[in-house]
mmCIF file of C-alpha atoms and ligand atoms in Angstrom:
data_model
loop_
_atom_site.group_PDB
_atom_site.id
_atom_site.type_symbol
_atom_site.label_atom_id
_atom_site.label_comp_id
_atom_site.label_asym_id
_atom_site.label_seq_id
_atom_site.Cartn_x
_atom_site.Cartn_y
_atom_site.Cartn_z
ATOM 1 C CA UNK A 152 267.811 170.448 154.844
ATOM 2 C CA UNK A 153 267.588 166.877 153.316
ATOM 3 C CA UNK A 154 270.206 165.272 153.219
ATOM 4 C CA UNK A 155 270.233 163.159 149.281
ATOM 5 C CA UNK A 156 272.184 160.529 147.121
ATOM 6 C CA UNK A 157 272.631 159.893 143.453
ATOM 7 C CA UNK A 158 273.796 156.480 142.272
ATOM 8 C CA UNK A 159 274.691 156.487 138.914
ATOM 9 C CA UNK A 160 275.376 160.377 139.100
ATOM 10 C CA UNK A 161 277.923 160.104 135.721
ATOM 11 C CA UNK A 162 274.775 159.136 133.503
ATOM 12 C CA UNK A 163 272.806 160.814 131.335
ATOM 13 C CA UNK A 164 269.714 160.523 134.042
ATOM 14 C CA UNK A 165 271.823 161.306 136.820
ATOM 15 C CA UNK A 166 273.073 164.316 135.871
ATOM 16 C CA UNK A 167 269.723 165.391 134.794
ATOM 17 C CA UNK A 168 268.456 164.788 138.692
ATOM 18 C CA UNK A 169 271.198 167.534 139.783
ATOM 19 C CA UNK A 170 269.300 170.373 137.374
ATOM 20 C CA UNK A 171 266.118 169.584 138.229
ATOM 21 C CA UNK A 172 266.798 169.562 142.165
ATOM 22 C CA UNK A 173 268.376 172.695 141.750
ATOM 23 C CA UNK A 174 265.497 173.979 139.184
ATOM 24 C CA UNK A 175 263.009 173.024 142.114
ATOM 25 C CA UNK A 176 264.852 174.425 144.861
ATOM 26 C CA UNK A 177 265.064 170.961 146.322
ATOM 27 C CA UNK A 178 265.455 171.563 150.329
ATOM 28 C CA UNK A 179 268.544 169.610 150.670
ATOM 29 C CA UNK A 180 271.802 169.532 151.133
ATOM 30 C CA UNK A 181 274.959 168.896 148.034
ATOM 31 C CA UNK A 182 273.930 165.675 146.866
ATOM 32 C CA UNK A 183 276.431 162.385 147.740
ATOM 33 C CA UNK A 184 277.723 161.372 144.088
ATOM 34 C CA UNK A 185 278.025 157.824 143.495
ATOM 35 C CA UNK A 186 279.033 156.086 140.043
ATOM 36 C CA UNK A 187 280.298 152.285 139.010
ATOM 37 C CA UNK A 188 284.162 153.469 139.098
ATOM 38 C CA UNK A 189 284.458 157.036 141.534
ATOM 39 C CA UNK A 190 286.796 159.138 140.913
ATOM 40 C CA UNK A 191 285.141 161.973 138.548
ATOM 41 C CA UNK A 192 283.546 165.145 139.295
ATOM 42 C CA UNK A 193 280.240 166.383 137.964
ATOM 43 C CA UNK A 194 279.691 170.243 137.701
ATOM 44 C CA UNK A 195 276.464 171.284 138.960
ATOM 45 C CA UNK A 196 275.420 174.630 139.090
ATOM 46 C CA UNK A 197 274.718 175.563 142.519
ATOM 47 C CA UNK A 198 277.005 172.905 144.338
ATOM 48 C CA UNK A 199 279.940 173.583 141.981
ATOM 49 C CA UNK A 200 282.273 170.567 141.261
ATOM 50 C CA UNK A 201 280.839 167.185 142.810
ATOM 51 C CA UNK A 202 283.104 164.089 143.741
ATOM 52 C CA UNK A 203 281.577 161.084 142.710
ATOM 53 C CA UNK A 204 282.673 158.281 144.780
ATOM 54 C CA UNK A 205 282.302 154.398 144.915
ATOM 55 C CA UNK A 206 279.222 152.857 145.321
ATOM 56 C CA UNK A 207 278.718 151.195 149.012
ATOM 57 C CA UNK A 208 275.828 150.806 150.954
ATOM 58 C CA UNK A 209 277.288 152.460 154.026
ATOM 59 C CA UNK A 210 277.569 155.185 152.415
ATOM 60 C CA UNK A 211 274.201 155.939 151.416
ATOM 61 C CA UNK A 212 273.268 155.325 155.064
ATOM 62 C CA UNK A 213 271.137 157.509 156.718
ATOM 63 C CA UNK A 214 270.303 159.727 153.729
ATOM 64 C CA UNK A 215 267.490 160.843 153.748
ATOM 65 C CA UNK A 216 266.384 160.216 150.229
ATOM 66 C CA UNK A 217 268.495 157.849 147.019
ATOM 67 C CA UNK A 218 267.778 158.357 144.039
ATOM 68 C CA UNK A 219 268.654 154.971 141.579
ATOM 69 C CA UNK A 220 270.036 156.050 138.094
ATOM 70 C CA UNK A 221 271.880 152.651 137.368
ATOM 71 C CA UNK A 222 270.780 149.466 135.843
ATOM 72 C CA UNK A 223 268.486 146.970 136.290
ATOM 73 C CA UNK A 224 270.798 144.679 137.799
ATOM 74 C CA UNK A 225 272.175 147.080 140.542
ATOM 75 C CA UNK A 226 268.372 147.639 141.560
ATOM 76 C CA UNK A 227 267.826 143.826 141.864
ATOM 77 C CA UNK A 228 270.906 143.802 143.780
ATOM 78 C CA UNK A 229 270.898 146.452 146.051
ATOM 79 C CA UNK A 230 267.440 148.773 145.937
ATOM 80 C CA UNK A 231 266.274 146.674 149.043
ATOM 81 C CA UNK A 232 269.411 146.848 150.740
ATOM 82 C CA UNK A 233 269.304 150.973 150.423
ATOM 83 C CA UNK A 234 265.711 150.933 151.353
ATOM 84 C CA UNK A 235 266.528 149.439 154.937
ATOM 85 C CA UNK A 236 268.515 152.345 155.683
ATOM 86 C CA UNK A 237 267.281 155.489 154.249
ATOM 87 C CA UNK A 238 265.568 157.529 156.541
ATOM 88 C CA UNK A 239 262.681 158.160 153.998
ATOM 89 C CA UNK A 240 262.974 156.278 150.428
ATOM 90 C CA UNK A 241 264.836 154.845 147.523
ATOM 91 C CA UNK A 242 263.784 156.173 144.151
ATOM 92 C CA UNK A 243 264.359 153.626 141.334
ATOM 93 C CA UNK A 244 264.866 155.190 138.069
ATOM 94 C CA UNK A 245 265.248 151.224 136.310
ATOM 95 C CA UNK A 246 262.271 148.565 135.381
ATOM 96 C CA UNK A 247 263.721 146.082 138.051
ATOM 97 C CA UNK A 248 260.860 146.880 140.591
ATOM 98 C CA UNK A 249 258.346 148.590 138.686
ATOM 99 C CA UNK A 250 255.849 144.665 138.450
ATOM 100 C CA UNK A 251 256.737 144.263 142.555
ATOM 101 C CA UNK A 252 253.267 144.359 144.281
ATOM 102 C CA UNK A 253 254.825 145.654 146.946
ATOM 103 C CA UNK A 254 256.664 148.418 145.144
ATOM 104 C CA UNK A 255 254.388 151.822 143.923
ATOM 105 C CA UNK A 256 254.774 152.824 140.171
ATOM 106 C CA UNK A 257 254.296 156.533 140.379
ATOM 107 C CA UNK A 258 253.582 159.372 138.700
ATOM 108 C CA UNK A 259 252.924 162.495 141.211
ATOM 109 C CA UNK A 260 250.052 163.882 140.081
ATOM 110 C CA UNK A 261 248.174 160.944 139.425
ATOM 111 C CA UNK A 262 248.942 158.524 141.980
ATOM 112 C CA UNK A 263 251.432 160.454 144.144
ATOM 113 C CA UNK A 264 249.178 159.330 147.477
ATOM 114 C CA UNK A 265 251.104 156.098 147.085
ATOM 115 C CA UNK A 266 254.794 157.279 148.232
ATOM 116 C CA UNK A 267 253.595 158.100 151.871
ATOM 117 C CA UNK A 268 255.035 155.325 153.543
ATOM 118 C CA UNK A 269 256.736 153.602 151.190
ATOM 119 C CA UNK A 270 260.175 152.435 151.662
ATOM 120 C CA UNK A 271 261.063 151.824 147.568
ATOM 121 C CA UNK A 272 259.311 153.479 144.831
ATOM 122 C CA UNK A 273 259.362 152.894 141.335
ATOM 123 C CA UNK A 274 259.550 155.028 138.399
ATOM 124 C CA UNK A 275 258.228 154.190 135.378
ATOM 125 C CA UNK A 276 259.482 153.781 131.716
ATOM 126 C CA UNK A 277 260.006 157.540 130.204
ATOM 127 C CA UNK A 278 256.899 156.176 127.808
ATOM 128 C CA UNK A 279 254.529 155.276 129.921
ATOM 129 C CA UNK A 280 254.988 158.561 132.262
ATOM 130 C CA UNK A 281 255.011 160.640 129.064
ATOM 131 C CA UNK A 282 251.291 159.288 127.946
ATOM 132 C CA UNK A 283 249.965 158.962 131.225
ATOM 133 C CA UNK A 284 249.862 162.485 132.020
ATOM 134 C CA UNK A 285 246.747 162.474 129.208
ATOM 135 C CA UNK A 286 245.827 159.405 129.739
ATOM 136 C CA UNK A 287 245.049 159.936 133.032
ATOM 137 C CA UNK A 288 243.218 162.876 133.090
ATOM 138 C CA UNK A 289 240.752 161.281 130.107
ATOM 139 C CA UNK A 290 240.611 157.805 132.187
ATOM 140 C CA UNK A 291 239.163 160.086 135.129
ATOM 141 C CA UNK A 292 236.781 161.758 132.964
ATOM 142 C CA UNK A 293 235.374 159.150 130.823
ATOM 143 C CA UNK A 294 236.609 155.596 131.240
ATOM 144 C CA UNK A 295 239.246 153.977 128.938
ATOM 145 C CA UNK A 296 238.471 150.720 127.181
ATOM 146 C CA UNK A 297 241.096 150.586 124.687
ATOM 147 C CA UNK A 298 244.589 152.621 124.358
ATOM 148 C CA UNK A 299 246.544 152.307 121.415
ATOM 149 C CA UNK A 300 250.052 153.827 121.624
ATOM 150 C CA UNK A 301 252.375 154.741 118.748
ATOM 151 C CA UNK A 302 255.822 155.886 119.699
ATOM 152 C CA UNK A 303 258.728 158.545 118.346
ATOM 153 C CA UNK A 304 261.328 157.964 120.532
ATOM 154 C CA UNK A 305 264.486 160.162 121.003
ATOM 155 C CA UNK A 306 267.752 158.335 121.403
ATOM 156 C CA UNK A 307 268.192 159.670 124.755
ATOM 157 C CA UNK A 308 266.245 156.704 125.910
ATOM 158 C CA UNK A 309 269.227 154.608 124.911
ATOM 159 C CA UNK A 310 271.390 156.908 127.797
ATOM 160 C CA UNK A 311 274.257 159.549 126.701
ATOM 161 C CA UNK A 312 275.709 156.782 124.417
ATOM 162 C CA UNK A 313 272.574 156.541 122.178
ATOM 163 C CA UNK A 314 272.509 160.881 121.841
ATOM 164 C CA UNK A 315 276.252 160.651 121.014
ATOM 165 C CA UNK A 316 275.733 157.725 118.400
ATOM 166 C CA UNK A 317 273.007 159.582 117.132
ATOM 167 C CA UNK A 318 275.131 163.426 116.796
ATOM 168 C CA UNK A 319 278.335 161.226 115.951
ATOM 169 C CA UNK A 320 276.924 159.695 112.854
ATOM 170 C CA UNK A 321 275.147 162.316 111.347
ATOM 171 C CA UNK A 322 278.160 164.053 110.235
ATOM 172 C CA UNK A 323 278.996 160.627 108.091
ATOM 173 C CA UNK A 324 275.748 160.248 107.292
ATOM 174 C CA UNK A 325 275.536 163.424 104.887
ATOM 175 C CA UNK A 326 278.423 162.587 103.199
ATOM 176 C CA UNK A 327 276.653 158.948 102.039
ATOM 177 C CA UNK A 328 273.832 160.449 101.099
ATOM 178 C CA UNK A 329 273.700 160.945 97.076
ATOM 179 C CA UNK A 330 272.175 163.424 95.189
ATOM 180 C CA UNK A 331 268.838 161.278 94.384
ATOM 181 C CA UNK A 332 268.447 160.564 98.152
ATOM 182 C CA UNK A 333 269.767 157.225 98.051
ATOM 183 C CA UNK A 334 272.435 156.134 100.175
ATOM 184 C CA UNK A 335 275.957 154.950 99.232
ATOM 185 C CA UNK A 336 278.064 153.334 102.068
ATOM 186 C CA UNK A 337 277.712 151.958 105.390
ATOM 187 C CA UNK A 338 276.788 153.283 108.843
ATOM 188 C CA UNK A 339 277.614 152.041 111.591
ATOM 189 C CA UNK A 340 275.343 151.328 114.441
ATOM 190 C CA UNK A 341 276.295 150.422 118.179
ATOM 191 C CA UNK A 342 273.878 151.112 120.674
ATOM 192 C CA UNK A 343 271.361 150.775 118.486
ATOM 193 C CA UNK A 344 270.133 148.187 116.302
ATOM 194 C CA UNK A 345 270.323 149.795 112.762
ATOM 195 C CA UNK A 346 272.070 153.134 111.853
ATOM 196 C CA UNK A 347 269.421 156.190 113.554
ATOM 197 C CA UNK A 348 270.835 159.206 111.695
ATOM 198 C CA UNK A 349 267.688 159.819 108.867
ATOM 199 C CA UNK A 350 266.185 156.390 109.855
ATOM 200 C CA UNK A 351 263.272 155.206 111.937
ATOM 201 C CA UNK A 352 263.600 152.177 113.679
ATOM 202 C CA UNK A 353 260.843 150.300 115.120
ATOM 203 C CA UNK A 354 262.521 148.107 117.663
ATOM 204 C CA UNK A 355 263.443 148.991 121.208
ATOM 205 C CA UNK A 356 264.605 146.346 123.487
ATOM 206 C CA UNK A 357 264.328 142.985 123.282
ATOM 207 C CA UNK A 358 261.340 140.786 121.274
ATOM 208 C CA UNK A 359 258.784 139.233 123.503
ATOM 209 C CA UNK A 360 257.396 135.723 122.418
ATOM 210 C CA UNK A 361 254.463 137.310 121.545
ATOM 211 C CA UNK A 362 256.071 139.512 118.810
ATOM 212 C CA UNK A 363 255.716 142.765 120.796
ATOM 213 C CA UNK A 364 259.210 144.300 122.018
ATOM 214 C CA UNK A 365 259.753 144.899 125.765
ATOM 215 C CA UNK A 366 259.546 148.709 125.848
ATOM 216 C CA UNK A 367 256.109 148.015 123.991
ATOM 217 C CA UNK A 368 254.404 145.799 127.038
ATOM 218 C CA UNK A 369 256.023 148.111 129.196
ATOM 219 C CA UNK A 370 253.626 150.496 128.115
ATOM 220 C CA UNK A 371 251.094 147.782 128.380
ATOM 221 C CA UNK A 372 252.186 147.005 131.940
ATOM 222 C CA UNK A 373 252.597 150.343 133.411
ATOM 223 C CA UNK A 374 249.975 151.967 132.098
ATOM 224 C CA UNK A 375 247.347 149.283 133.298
ATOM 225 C CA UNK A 376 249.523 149.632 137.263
ATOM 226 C CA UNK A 377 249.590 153.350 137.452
ATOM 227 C CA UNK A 378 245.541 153.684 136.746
ATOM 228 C CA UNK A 379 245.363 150.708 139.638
ATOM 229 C CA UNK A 380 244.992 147.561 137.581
ATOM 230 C CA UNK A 381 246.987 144.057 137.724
ATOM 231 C CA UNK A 382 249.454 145.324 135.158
ATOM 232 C CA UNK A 383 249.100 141.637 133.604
ATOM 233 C CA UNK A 384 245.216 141.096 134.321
ATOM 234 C CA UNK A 385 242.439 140.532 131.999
ATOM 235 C CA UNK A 386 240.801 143.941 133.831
ATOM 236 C CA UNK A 387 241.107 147.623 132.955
ATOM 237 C CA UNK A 388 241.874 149.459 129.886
ATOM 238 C CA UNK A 389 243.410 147.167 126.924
ATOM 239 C CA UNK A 390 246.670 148.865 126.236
ATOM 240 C CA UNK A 391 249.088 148.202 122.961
ATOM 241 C CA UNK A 392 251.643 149.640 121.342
ATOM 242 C CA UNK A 393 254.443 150.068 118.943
ATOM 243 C CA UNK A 394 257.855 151.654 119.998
ATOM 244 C CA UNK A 395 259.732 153.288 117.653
ATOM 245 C CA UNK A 396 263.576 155.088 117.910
ATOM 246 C CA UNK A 397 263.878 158.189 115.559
ATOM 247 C CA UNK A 398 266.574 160.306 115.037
ATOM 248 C CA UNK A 399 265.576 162.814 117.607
ATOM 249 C CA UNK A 400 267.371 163.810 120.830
ATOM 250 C CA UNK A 401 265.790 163.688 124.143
ATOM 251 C CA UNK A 402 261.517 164.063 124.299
ATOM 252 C CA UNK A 403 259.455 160.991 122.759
ATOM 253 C CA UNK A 404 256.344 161.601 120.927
ATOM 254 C CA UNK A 405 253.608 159.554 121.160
ATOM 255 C CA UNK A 406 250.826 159.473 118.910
ATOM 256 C CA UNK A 407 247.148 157.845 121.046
ATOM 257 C CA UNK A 408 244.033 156.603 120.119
ATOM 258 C CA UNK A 409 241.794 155.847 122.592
ATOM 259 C CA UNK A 410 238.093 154.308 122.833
ATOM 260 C CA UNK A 411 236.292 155.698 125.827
ATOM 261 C CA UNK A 412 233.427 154.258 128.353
ATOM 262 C CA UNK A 413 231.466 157.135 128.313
ATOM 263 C CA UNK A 414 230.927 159.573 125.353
ATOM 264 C CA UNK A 415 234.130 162.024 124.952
ATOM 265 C CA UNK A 416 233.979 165.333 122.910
ATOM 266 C CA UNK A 417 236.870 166.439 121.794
ATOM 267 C CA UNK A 418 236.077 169.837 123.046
ATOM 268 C CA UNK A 419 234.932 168.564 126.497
ATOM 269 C CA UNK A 420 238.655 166.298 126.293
ATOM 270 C CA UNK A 421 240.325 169.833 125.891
ATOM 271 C CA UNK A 422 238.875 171.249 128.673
ATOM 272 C CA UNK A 423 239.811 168.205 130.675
ATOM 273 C CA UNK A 424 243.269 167.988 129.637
ATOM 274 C CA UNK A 425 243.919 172.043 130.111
ATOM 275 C CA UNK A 426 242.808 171.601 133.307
ATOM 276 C CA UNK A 427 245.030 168.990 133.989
ATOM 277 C CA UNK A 428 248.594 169.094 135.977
ATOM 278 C CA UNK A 429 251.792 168.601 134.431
ATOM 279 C CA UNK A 430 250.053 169.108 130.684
ATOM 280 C CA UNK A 431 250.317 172.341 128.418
ATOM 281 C CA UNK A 432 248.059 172.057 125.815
ATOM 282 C CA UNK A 433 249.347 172.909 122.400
ATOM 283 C CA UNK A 434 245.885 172.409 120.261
ATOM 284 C CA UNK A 435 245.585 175.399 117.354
ATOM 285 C CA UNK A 436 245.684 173.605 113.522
ATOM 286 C CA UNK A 437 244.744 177.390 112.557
ATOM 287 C CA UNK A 438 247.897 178.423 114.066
ATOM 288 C CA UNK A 439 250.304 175.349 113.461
ATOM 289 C CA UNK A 440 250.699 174.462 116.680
ATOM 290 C CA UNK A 441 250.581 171.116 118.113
ATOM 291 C CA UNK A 442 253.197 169.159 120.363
ATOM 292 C CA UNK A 443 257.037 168.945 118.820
ATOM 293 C CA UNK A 444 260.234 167.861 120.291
ATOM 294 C CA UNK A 445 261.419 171.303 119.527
ATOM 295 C CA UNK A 446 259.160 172.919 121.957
ATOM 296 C CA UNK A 447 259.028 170.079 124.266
ATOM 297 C CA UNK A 448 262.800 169.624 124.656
ATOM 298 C CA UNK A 449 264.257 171.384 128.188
ATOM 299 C CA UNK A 450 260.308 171.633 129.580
ATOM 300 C CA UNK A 451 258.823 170.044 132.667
ATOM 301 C CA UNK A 452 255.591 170.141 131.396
ATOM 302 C CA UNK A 453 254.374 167.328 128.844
ATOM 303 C CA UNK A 454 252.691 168.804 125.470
ATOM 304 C CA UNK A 455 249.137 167.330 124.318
ATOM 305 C CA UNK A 456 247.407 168.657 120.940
ATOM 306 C CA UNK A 457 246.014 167.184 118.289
ATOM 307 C CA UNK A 458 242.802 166.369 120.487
ATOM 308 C CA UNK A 459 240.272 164.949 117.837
ATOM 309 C CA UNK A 460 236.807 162.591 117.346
ATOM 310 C CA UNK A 461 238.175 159.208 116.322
ATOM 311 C CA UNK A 462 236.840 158.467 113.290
ATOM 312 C CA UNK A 463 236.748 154.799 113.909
ATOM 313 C CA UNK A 464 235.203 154.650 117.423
ATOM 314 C CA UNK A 465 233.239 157.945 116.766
ATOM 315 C CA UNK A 466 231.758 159.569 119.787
ATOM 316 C CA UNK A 467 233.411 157.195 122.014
ATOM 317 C CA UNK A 468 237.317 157.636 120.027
ATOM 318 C CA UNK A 469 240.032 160.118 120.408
ATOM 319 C CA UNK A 470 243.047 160.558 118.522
ATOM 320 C CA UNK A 471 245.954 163.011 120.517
ATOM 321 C CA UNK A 472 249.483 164.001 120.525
ATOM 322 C CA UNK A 473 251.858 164.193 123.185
ATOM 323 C CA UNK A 474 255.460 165.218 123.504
ATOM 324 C CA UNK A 475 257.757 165.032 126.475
ATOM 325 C CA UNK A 476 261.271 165.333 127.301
ATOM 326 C CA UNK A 477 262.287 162.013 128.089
ATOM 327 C CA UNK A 478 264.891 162.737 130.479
ATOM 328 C CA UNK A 479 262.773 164.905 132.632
ATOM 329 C CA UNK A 480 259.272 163.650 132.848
ATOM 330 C CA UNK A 481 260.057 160.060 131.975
ATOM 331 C CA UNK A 482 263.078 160.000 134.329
ATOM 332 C CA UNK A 483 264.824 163.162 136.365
ATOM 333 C CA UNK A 484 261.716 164.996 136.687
ATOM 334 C CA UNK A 485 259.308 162.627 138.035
ATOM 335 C CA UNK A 486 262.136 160.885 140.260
ATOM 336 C CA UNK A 487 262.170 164.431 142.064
ATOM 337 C CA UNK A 488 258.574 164.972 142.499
ATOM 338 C CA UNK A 489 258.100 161.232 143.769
ATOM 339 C CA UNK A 490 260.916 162.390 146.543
ATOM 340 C CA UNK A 491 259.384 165.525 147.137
ATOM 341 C CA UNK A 492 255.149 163.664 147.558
ATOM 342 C CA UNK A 493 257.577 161.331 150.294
ATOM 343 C CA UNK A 494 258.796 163.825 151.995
ATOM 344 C CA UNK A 495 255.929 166.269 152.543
HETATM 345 N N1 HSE R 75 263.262 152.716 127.385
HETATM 346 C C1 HSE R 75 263.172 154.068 126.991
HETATM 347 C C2 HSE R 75 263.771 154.290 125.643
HETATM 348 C C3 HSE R 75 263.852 154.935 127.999
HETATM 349 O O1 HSE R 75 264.573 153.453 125.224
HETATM 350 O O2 HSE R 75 263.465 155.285 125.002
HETATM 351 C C4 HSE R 75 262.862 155.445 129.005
HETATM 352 O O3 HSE R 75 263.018 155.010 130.281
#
C-alpha cells in the first residue's frame, strides 16, 4: 500500500482528491492531512474522520506520493523541498511550476509517458485540461493551426469561497430583481470581481499587458506545452482565448473553434473523439443532447458535442463543445491519474 499526503486537504481541491482516491480504489494507505492552520478533521468516506495537521516538510517525508492543493506561493516555496524526499513524486495542483522546463505539464492520457521519472509534476489549469482532452485527440488526427477558446466558467475555479459567494448571493439576488427584469439594489461581490449571481463576467485573474487576462494565456501556454511546444514559442498551434466566470457551480464549458492542417470531417472528428480516452461524446441535435454542466457535474469523463464544419475555415474548421467538472478533470481527477502513470 502507498503510503500518500494532501497539503491543503481543507480546500475545495483537496477534499475532492480524498473522493476520487477512494472512487479509484487508490492502493494506499489513509492519506496524511495537512492544511495552513491543523487542527480540523475532514470526513472521508472510507478513512472516516481525518486529522489535518500542520504543514512541515518532515512530515511529508518518505511518502510515497504529495499531492499540492495550496497556493502558488507554497509551491514556489516548498514543491522542491517535498520533491527531495518523496519516495516517488510531488503533484502540484497550482500554476507555480507548470512554465519550468524541467517540470512535466500532464494530462494522463495524452502525455502521461512524461511522469516516469519525474520528481515534480505539474498539473495544469482546470481549462486547459478540460479542452485538451479534444484537442488532443483532433491535434493527433489532423494537425492544429489555430485554436480559439471561449470559456463558461463555474465559480468553483475561484475555490469553496467563489461556490459559496455564488449560492450565498443568489438568495439576495431574487429579491432585487423587479418585475421588468431590471435590477434594484446592490450586490455585493468578494471573491469575484462583479456580483456572479445572473451575471457573466468576462474577467478571471489578473490583466496581462497585452489585454488578455492570465487564465486566458494560460490556456495559450498550456495548451501549446502539453502537445510538446515552447509554451511561449512562435511554433505549434496558435492558441487564444477569452475566459469567462458564469454563475454556474463546478464544470467549465468551453466553446472551440479550430482550423486544422489536414482536411477534418466532422463525421471523421466524431469518430476520432469517440474513440478517444477520458471523452463521452454527447453529439445528437435530433435528440437535444450536447455537453451541459448538468450532466457533466460529478463525472470523470469530459463531454464533447456540438462537433461541426466551421463555416469560416470550411473543410479545414471545426466548431465543438466541451464540458467538464472543474474540480475533477481540471484538478482532483487528473492529480490522481498523474500519481497513479508515476507509480505504475
Ligand atoms: N483558474 C481556474 C478558474 C481554476 O478560475 O476557473 C482552474 O484551475
Amino acid at each position: 500500500m502507498h503510503r500518500v499526503g494532501v497539503v491543503g486537504a481543507t480546500g475545495a481541491v483537496g477534499r475532492e482528491l480524498l473522493g476520487v482516491l477512494e472512487k479509484r480504489e487508490f492502493p494506499c494507505e489513509a492519506p496524511l492531512l495537512f492544511g495552513s492552520k491543523g487542527g480540523q478533521t475532514v470526513e472521508s468516506g472510507k478513512w472516516g474522520p481525518l486529522d489535518v495537521s500542520p504543514f512541515s516538510v518532515e512530515g511529508v517525508s518518505g511518502l510515497d506520493v504529495v499531492f499540492l492543493a495550496a497556493s502558488g506561493d507554497f509551491a514556489k516555496e516548498y514543491a522542491d523541498k517535498i520533491a527531495a524526499v518523496v519516495k516517488t513524486c510531488v503533484v502540484d495542483n497550482s500554476s507555480a511550476l507548470r512554465l519550468r522546463d524541467d517540470v512535466p505539464l500532464v494530462v494522463p492520457e495524452v502525455n502521461g509517458h512524461l511522469c516516469k521519472g519525474a520528481k515534480l509534476i505539474a498539473n495544469p489549469n482546470c481549462t486547459t485540461a478540460i479542452a485538451i482532452m479534444a484537442l488532443a485527440p483532433i491535434f493527433a488526427a489532423f494537425g492544429l493551426r489555430k485554436v480559439v477558446v471561449s470559456t463558461y466558467q463555474a465559480a468553483s475555479g475561484a475555490g469553496a469561497a467563489g461556490m459559496r459567494e455564488l449560492r450565498d448571493g443568489i438568495t439576495p439576488a431574487l429579491q432585487n430583481i423587479k418585475d421588468d427584469g431590471c435590477f434594484e439594489g446592490a450586490s455585493t461581490a468578494e471573491v469575484f470581481a462583479h456580483p456572479l449571481p445572473f451575471n457573466v463576467v468576462p474577467h478571471i485573474d489578473k490583466f496581462q499587458a497585452n489585454g488578455y487576462t492570465k487564465e486566458e494565456m494560460k490556456v495559450t501556454w498550456e495548451t501549446k506545452k502539453i502537445l510538446g511546444f515552447d509554451p511561449k514559442g512562435d511554433d505549434g498551434p496558435k492558441v487564444s482565448c477569452t475566459a469567462v466566470r458564469i454563475p454556474t457551480l463546478r464544470a467549465h464549458s468551453e466553446a472551440i473553434t479550430v482550423e486544422t492542417e489536414k482536411p477534418c470531417p466532422a463525421a471523421a472528428c466524431l469518430d476520432v473523439l469517440s474513440d478517444a480516452p477520458g471523452l463521452t461524446v454527447k453529439d445528437d441535435p435530433g435528440d437535444n443532447l450536447y455537453p451541459m454542466p448538468l450532466t457533466a457535474t460529478g463525472a470523470f469523463d469530459v463531454e464533447v458535442g456540438r462537433v461541426r464544419q466551421n463555416i469560416v475555415f470550411g473543410e479545414n474548421g471545426l466548431d465543438l463543445f466541451v464540458c467538464g467538472d472543474q474540480l475533477l478533470r481540471g484538478a482532483a481527477l487528473n492529480a490522481v491519474l498523474i500519481a497513479e502513470k508515476a507509480l505504475s
